[in-house]
PDB file of C-alpha atoms in Angstrom:
ATOM      1  CA  GLY C 259      78.847  96.883  84.324  1.00 76.00           C
ATOM      2  CA  ASP C 260      81.261  94.189  85.364  1.00 82.00           C
ATOM      3  CA  SER C 261      80.205  90.614  84.726  1.00 87.00           C
ATOM      4  CA  VAL C 262      81.365  87.043  84.342  1.00 92.00           C
ATOM      5  CA  THR C 263      80.123  84.603  81.710  1.00 93.00           C
ATOM      6  CA  GLN C 264      80.694  80.974  82.413  1.00 93.00           C
ATOM      7  CA  MET C 265      80.319  77.817  80.379  1.00 84.00           C
ATOM      8  CA  GLU C 266      76.959  76.195  81.037  1.00 83.00           C
ATOM      9  CA  GLY C 267      76.727  72.728  82.430  1.00 83.00           C
ATOM     10  CA  PRO C 268      76.231  70.184  83.537  1.00 94.00           C
ATOM     11  CA  VAL C 269      79.478  68.559  82.497  1.00 95.00           C
ATOM     12  CA  THR C 270      79.951  64.810  82.856  1.00 97.00           C
ATOM     13  CA  LEU C 271      83.388  63.279  82.391  1.00 97.00           C
ATOM     14  CA  SER C 272      84.984  59.918  82.930  1.00 97.00           C
ATOM     15  CA  GLU C 273      87.748  59.644  85.490  1.00 97.00           C
ATOM     16  CA  GLU C 274      91.162  60.751  84.131  1.00 96.00           C
ATOM     17  CA  ALA C 275      89.602  62.825  81.358  1.00 97.00           C
ATOM     18  CA  PHE C 276      90.790  66.363  80.573  1.00 97.00           C
ATOM     19  CA  LEU C 277      88.646  69.197  81.923  1.00 97.00           C
ATOM     20  CA  THR C 278      88.121  72.690  80.571  1.00 97.00           C
ATOM     21  CA  ILE C 279      85.515  75.092  81.943  1.00 97.00           C
ATOM     22  CA  ASN C 280      85.392  78.344  80.018  1.00 97.00           C
ATOM     23  CA  CYS C 281      85.087  81.719  81.714  1.00 97.00           C
ATOM     24  CA  THR C 282      85.148  85.171  80.150  1.00 96.00           C
ATOM     25  CA  TYR C 283      84.709  88.490  81.875  1.00 94.00           C
ATOM     26  CA  THR C 284      83.780  92.095  81.289  1.00 91.00           C
ATOM     27  CA  ALA C 285      85.327  94.664  83.577  1.00 87.00           C
ATOM     28  CA  THR C 286      86.475  98.231  83.754  1.00 80.00           C
ATOM     29  CA  GLY C 287      89.876  98.564  85.264  1.00 77.00           C
ATOM     30  CA  TYR C 288      92.040  95.633  86.327  1.00 80.00           C
ATOM     31  CA  PRO C 289      90.092  93.008  88.227  1.00 88.00           C
ATOM     32  CA  SER C 290      91.380  90.003  90.108  1.00 90.00           C
ATOM     33  CA  LEU C 291      90.004  86.669  88.935  1.00 93.00           C
ATOM     34  CA  PHE C 292      89.037  83.606  90.924  1.00 94.00           C
ATOM     35  CA  TRP C 293      87.717  80.103  90.700  1.00 96.00           C
ATOM     36  CA  TYR C 294      85.618  78.911  93.630  1.00 95.00           C
ATOM     37  CA  VAL C 295      84.390  75.347  94.142  1.00 96.00           C
ATOM     38  CA  GLN C 296      81.276  74.223  95.982  1.00 92.00           C
ATOM     39  CA  TYR C 297      81.122  70.596  97.047  1.00 91.00           C
ATOM     40  CA  PRO C 298      77.706  69.101  97.821  1.00 85.00           C
ATOM     41  CA  GLY C 299      76.303  70.483 101.066  1.00 79.00           C
ATOM     42  CA  GLU C 300      79.243  72.795 101.663  1.00 82.00           C
ATOM     43  CA  GLY C 301      80.044  76.477 101.254  1.00 84.00           C
ATOM     44  CA  LEU C 302      82.171  77.976  98.513  1.00 90.00           C
ATOM     45  CA  GLN C 303      85.909  77.447  98.776  1.00 91.00           C
ATOM     46  CA  LEU C 304      88.605  79.298  96.917  1.00 92.00           C
ATOM     47  CA  LEU C 305      90.246  76.997  94.378  1.00 96.00           C
ATOM     48  CA  LEU C 306      92.702  79.387  92.760  1.00 96.00           C
ATOM     49  CA  LYS C 307      93.209  83.029  91.890  1.00 94.00           C
ATOM     50  CA  ALA C 308      95.164  85.414  89.664  1.00 94.00           C
ATOM     51  CA  THR C 309      95.544  89.096  90.389  1.00 90.00           C
ATOM     52  CA  LYS C 310      97.101  90.439  87.189  1.00 89.00           C
ATOM     53  CA  ALA C 311      97.407  89.703  83.504  1.00 91.00           C
ATOM     54  CA  ASP C 312      99.410  86.593  82.525  1.00 94.00           C
ATOM     55  CA  ASP C 313      99.349  85.274  86.093  1.00 94.00           C
ATOM     56  CA  LYS C 314      98.608  81.571  86.384  1.00 97.00           C
ATOM     57  CA  GLY C 315      96.696  80.332  89.394  1.00 96.00           C
ATOM     58  CA  SER C 316      97.054  76.666  90.328  1.00 97.00           C
ATOM     59  CA  ASN C 317      95.859  74.331  93.065  1.00 96.00           C
ATOM     60  CA  LYS C 318      95.083  70.611  93.405  1.00 95.00           C
ATOM     61  CA  GLY C 319      96.025  70.020  89.747  1.00 97.00           C
ATOM     62  CA  PHE C 320      93.727  72.764  88.488  1.00 98.00           C
ATOM     63  CA  GLU C 321      95.116  75.723  86.545  1.00 98.00           C
ATOM     64  CA  ALA C 322      93.820  78.949  85.054  1.00 98.00           C
ATOM     65  CA  THR C 323      95.669  81.765  83.297  1.00 97.00           C
ATOM     66  CA  TYR C 324      94.546  85.395  83.384  1.00 96.00           C
ATOM     67  CA  ARG C 325      94.350  86.393  79.688  1.00 95.00           C
ATOM     68  CA  LYS C 326      93.721  90.102  79.323  1.00 92.00           C
ATOM     69  CA  GLU C 327      93.778  90.026  75.520  1.00 93.00           C
ATOM     70  CA  THR C 328      90.902  87.530  75.386  1.00 94.00           C
ATOM     71  CA  THR C 329      89.346  88.560  78.741  1.00 94.00           C
ATOM     72  CA  SER C 330      89.338  84.913  79.778  1.00 96.00           C
ATOM     73  CA  PHE C 331      90.203  82.774  82.783  1.00 97.00           C
ATOM     74  CA  HIS C 332      89.497  79.201  81.699  1.00 98.00           C
ATOM     75  CA  LEU C 333      89.823  76.425  84.272  1.00 98.00           C
ATOM     76  CA  GLU C 334      91.722  73.278  83.265  1.00 98.00           C
ATOM     77  CA  LYS C 335      92.746  69.999  84.806  1.00 98.00           C
ATOM     78  CA  GLY C 336      94.639  67.284  83.023  1.00 96.00           C
ATOM     79  CA  SER C 337      93.112  64.275  84.759  1.00 96.00           C
ATOM     80  CA  VAL C 338      89.922  64.594  86.791  1.00 97.00           C
ATOM     81  CA  GLN C 339      88.967  62.374  89.703  1.00 97.00           C
ATOM     82  CA  VAL C 340      85.608  61.385  91.122  1.00 96.00           C
ATOM     83  CA  SER C 341      86.344  63.637  94.092  1.00 95.00           C
ATOM     84  CA  ASP C 342      86.401  66.652  91.747  1.00 97.00           C
ATOM     85  CA  SER C 343      82.631  66.387  91.305  1.00 96.00           C
ATOM     86  CA  ALA C 344      81.307  69.773  92.414  1.00 96.00           C
ATOM     87  CA  VAL C 345      80.018  73.093  91.144  1.00 95.00           C
ATOM     88  CA  TYR C 346      82.683  75.518  89.924  1.00 97.00           C
ATOM     89  CA  PHE C 347      82.212  79.287  89.955  1.00 96.00           C
ATOM     90  CA  CYS C 348      84.295  81.841  88.125  1.00 96.00           C
ATOM     91  CA  ALA C 349      84.408  85.252  89.802  1.00 93.00           C
ATOM     92  CA  LEU C 350      85.998  88.641  89.519  1.00 90.00           C
ATOM     93  CA  SER C 351      86.805  91.235  92.118  1.00 86.00           C
ATOM     94  CA  GLY C 352      87.296  94.882  91.515  1.00 74.00           C
ATOM     95  CA  GLY C 353      83.923  96.160  90.422  1.00 57.00           C
ATOM     96  CA  GLY C 354      80.905  97.803  91.992  1.00 54.00           C
ATOM     97  CA  ALA C 355      80.513 100.992  93.971  1.00 54.00           C
ATOM     98  CA  THR C 356      83.509 100.237  96.163  1.00 57.00           C
ATOM     99  CA  GLY C 357      85.787  98.811  93.493  1.00 61.00           C
ATOM    100  CA  ASN C 358      85.853  95.774  95.717  1.00 65.00           C
ATOM    101  CA  GLN C 359      82.697  93.906  94.784  1.00 74.00           C
ATOM    102  CA  PHE C 360      82.687  90.292  93.697  1.00 81.00           C
ATOM    103  CA  TYR C 361      80.791  89.162  90.608  1.00 87.00           C
ATOM    104  CA  PHE C 362      80.144  85.449  90.188  1.00 91.00           C
ATOM    105  CA  GLY C 363      79.299  83.412  87.144  1.00 93.00           C
ATOM    106  CA  THR C 364      76.303  81.089  87.190  1.00 92.00           C
ATOM    107  CA  GLY C 365      78.368  78.032  88.059  1.00 94.00           C
ATOM    108  CA  THR C 366      79.214  74.855  86.147  1.00 95.00           C
ATOM    109  CA  SER C 367      78.273  71.518  87.636  1.00 95.00           C
ATOM    110  CA  LEU C 368      80.869  68.792  87.081  1.00 96.00           C
ATOM    111  CA  THR C 369      80.209  65.104  87.596  1.00 97.00           C
ATOM    112  CA  VAL C 370      83.079  62.659  87.232  1.00 97.00           C
ATOM    113  CA  ILE C 371      82.130  59.018  86.791  1.00 97.00           C
ATOM    114  CA  PRO C 372      84.458  56.085  87.548  1.00 94.00           C
TER     115      PRO C 372
ATOM    116  CA  GLU O 159      91.105  78.450 112.731  1.00 65.00           C
ATOM    117  CA  ALA O 160      87.317  78.309 112.924  1.00 80.00           C
ATOM    118  CA  GLY O 161      85.491  79.154 109.716  1.00 91.00           C
ATOM    119  CA  VAL O 162      82.519  81.383 109.062  1.00 94.00           C
ATOM    120  CA  ALA O 163      79.525  80.151 111.042  1.00 95.00           C
ATOM    121  CA  GLN O 164      75.919  80.558 109.962  1.00 96.00           C
ATOM    122  CA  SER O 165      72.611  79.589 111.493  1.00 96.00           C
ATOM    123  CA  PRO O 166      70.154  78.197 110.944  1.00 96.00           C
ATOM    124  CA  ARG O 167      71.221  75.881 108.144  1.00 94.00           C
ATOM    125  CA  TYR O 168      67.668  75.436 106.905  1.00 96.00           C
ATOM    126  CA  LYS O 169      64.479  77.453 107.315  1.00 97.00           C
ATOM    127  CA  ILE O 170      60.998  76.968 105.923  1.00 97.00           C
ATOM    128  CA  ILE O 171      58.439  79.750 106.292  1.00 97.00           C
ATOM    129  CA  GLU O 172      55.238  80.893 104.667  1.00 97.00           C
ATOM    130  CA  LYS O 173      55.066  84.000 102.536  1.00 96.00           C
ATOM    131  CA  ARG O 174      54.566  87.252 104.435  1.00 96.00           C
ATOM    132  CA  GLN O 175      56.302  85.824 107.483  1.00 97.00           C
ATOM    133  CA  SER O 176      59.577  87.220 108.828  1.00 97.00           C
ATOM    134  CA  VAL O 177      62.896  85.431 109.081  1.00 97.00           C
ATOM    135  CA  ALA O 178      66.376  86.244 110.374  1.00 97.00           C
ATOM    136  CA  PHE O 179      69.746  84.717 109.630  1.00 97.00           C
ATOM    137  CA  TRP O 180      72.862  84.965 111.730  1.00 97.00           C
ATOM    138  CA  CYS O 181      76.524  85.016 110.726  1.00 97.00           C
ATOM    139  CA  ASN O 182      79.691  84.885 112.811  1.00 96.00           C
ATOM    140  CA  PRO O 183      82.723  85.694 110.629  1.00 95.00           C
ATOM    141  CA  ILE O 184      86.259  84.480 111.128  1.00 94.00           C
ATOM    142  CA  SER O 185      87.824  86.217 114.111  1.00 92.00           C
ATOM    143  CA  GLY O 186      89.546  89.440 113.127  1.00 90.00           C
ATOM    144  CA  HIS O 187      87.943  89.714 109.707  1.00 91.00           C
ATOM    145  CA  ALA O 188      86.873  93.306 109.184  1.00 90.00           C
ATOM    146  CA  THR O 189      84.867  92.834 105.998  1.00 91.00           C
ATOM    147  CA  LEU O 190      81.621  90.861 105.923  1.00 94.00           C
ATOM    148  CA  TYR O 191      79.338  90.091 103.000  1.00 94.00           C
ATOM    149  CA  TRP O 192      75.844  88.690 102.594  1.00 97.00           C
ATOM    150  CA  TYR O 193      75.000  86.991  99.297  1.00 96.00           C
ATOM    151  CA  GLN O 194      71.813  85.526  97.878  1.00 96.00           C
ATOM    152  CA  GLN O 195      72.246  82.394  95.756  1.00 93.00           C
ATOM    153  CA  ILE O 196      69.146  81.356  93.857  1.00 93.00           C
ATOM    154  CA  LEU O 197      69.121  77.772  92.604  1.00 88.00           C
ATOM    155  CA  GLY O 198      71.107  77.475  89.376  1.00 83.00           C
ATOM    156  CA  GLN O 199      72.679  80.918  89.695  1.00 86.00           C
ATOM    157  CA  GLY O 200      75.846  82.353  91.108  1.00 88.00           C
ATOM    158  CA  PRO O 201      75.878  84.264  94.391  1.00 92.00           C
ATOM    159  CA  LYS O 202      74.626  87.847  94.198  1.00 92.00           C
ATOM    160  CA  LEU O 203      75.929  90.407  96.672  1.00 91.00           C
ATOM    161  CA  LEU O 204      73.276  91.888  98.947  1.00 95.00           C
ATOM    162  CA  ILE O 205      75.350  93.942 101.347  1.00 95.00           C
ATOM    163  CA  GLN O 206      78.971  94.539 102.359  1.00 92.00           C
ATOM    164  CA  PHE O 207      80.128  95.721 105.779  1.00 93.00           C
ATOM    165  CA  GLN O 208      83.499  97.122 106.752  1.00 90.00           C
ATOM    166  CA  ASN O 209      83.643  96.684 110.541  1.00 88.00           C
ATOM    167  CA  ASN O 210      80.170  97.886 111.604  1.00 85.00           C
ATOM    168  CA  GLY O 211      79.621 100.301 108.697  1.00 91.00           C
ATOM    169  CA  VAL O 212      77.815  99.583 105.444  1.00 92.00           C
ATOM    170  CA  VAL O 213      80.091  99.888 102.413  1.00 88.00           C
ATOM    171  CA  ASP O 214      77.737  98.745  99.662  1.00 87.00           C
ATOM    172  CA  ASP O 215      74.043  97.911  99.887  1.00 92.00           C
ATOM    173  CA  SER O 216      73.098  98.923  96.368  1.00 88.00           C
ATOM    174  CA  GLN O 217      71.583  95.510  95.577  1.00 89.00           C
ATOM    175  CA  LEU O 218      69.723  95.025  98.847  1.00 94.00           C
ATOM    176  CA  PRO O 219      65.913  95.197  98.434  1.00 94.00           C
ATOM    177  CA  LYS O 220      65.531  97.666 101.254  1.00 94.00           C
ATOM    178  CA  ASP O 221      61.739  97.532 101.335  1.00 95.00           C
ATOM    179  CA  ARG O 222      61.924  94.062 102.854  1.00 97.00           C
ATOM    180  CA  PHE O 223      65.550  93.209 103.609  1.00 97.00           C
ATOM    181  CA  SER O 224      67.648  94.669 106.395  1.00 97.00           C
ATOM    182  CA  ALA O 225      71.029  93.813 107.857  1.00 97.00           C
ATOM    183  CA  GLU O 226      73.138  94.970 110.722  1.00 95.00           C
ATOM    184  CA  ARG O 227      76.553  94.286 112.131  1.00 94.00           C
ATOM    185  CA  LEU O 228      76.612  95.639 115.631  1.00 82.00           C
ATOM    186  CA  LYS O 229      80.047  95.914 117.236  1.00 85.00           C
ATOM    187  CA  GLY O 230      81.652  94.949 113.942  1.00 83.00           C
ATOM    188  CA  VAL O 231      81.550  91.219 114.588  1.00 91.00           C
ATOM    189  CA  ASP O 232      78.375  89.142 114.188  1.00 95.00           C
ATOM    190  CA  SER O 233      75.786  90.095 111.625  1.00 97.00           C
ATOM    191  CA  THR O 234      72.103  89.419 111.089  1.00 97.00           C
ATOM    192  CA  LEU O 235      70.124  89.558 107.864  1.00 98.00           C
ATOM    193  CA  LYS O 236      66.348  89.916 108.099  1.00 98.00           C
ATOM    194  CA  ILE O 237      63.560  89.537 105.582  1.00 97.00           C
ATOM    195  CA  GLN O 238      60.209  91.056 106.486  1.00 96.00           C
ATOM    196  CA  PRO O 239      57.834  90.097 104.914  1.00 96.00           C
ATOM    197  CA  ALA O 240      59.123  87.199 102.845  1.00 97.00           C
ATOM    198  CA  LYS O 241      58.026  86.526  99.275  1.00 97.00           C
ATOM    199  CA  LEU O 242      58.124  83.299  97.291  1.00 97.00           C
ATOM    200  CA  GLU O 243      61.015  84.631  95.185  1.00 96.00           C
ATOM    201  CA  ASP O 244      63.164  84.978  98.304  1.00 97.00           C
ATOM    202  CA  SER O 245      63.649  81.202  98.337  1.00 97.00           C
ATOM    203  CA  ALA O 246      67.415  80.825  98.017  1.00 96.00           C
ATOM    204  CA  VAL O 247      70.601  80.039  99.912  1.00 95.00           C
ATOM    205  CA  TYR O 248      71.890  83.011 101.886  1.00 97.00           C
ATOM    206  CA  LEU O 249      75.667  82.995 102.134  1.00 96.00           C
ATOM    207  CA  CYS O 250      77.823  84.933 104.525  1.00 96.00           C
ATOM    208  CA  ALA O 251      81.478  85.569 103.724  1.00 95.00           C
ATOM    209  CA  SER O 252      84.295  87.452 105.401  1.00 93.00           C
ATOM    210  CA  LYS O 253      87.814  88.613 104.667  1.00 89.00           C
ATOM    211  CA  PRO O 254      90.522  90.244 106.708  1.00 84.00           C
ATOM    212  CA  GLY O 255      90.578  93.700 105.124  1.00 73.00           C
ATOM    213  CA  ARG O 256      89.797  95.817 102.108  1.00 64.00           C
ATOM    214  CA  THR O 257      93.035  95.126 100.280  1.00 64.00           C
ATOM    215  CA  THR O 258      92.951  91.357 100.452  1.00 62.00           C
ATOM    216  CA  HIS O 259      90.957  89.537  97.845  1.00 70.00           C
ATOM    217  CA  GLU O 260      90.006  86.093  99.074  1.00 81.00           C
ATOM    218  CA  GLN O 261      86.639  85.736 100.736  1.00 88.00           C
ATOM    219  CA  PHE O 262      85.895  82.890 103.129  1.00 90.00           C
ATOM    220  CA  PHE O 263      82.362  81.539 102.898  1.00 92.00           C
ATOM    221  CA  GLY O 264      80.092  79.972 105.461  1.00 93.00           C
ATOM    222  CA  PRO O 265      77.928  76.920 104.673  1.00 91.00           C
ATOM    223  CA  GLY O 266      74.857  79.055 103.981  1.00 94.00           C
ATOM    224  CA  THR O 267      71.248  79.075 105.125  1.00 96.00           C
ATOM    225  CA  ARG O 268      68.752  77.472 102.769  1.00 95.00           C
ATOM    226  CA  LEU O 269      65.443  79.381 102.895  1.00 97.00           C
ATOM    227  CA  THR O 270      62.248  77.970 101.460  1.00 97.00           C
ATOM    228  CA  VAL O 271      59.237  80.284 101.271  1.00 97.00           C
ATOM    229  CA  LEU O 272      55.913  78.486 100.766  1.00 96.00           C
TER     230      LEU O 272
END
């Protein structure tokens, strides 16, 4: 079945460091791919998305490119800030009985230290 | 625009007791989801509604979990009786329709079963 495999954490970086969180997926068909972020005590928020191969999603300095050939959707940011400390979830949409189910990765906790 | 509302935010019960969670989606959103997020894992879909009809409940443990969405607006999720392994955050999410991809999440209800 469809699934998402995400880089395990926790990840600790110094402010202004480069961030990469790896995400690979398994899917039948042509899923849409997402990164959600969960700040402490809050619900999940959409960070960025890509709906077809070679699309690049971007938001708040974060980027991810939908790579069909490597079935990947890695999250990157050139210079992280303390306020980026959160849990990041990779997800895909397009699977399940309805073709519309979301599958989430296990999440990667990021802590950015000053 | 008001977000997805959930209550209560926290609930502590003893095993074999019953518990109910409530969700009010964003106004006009036809699709509603309930997810279970166990600590250290990504959200797992329990049930998906389209208006007041169930679209996918294949992962709902129907011997103890039930959900309804009367009138296609608010929804309740019930666990009866609860087990220790039901301790998790229960997330509600909604989206405008079947063809849009982004889901909007509520803050969740944290359930602890003792």
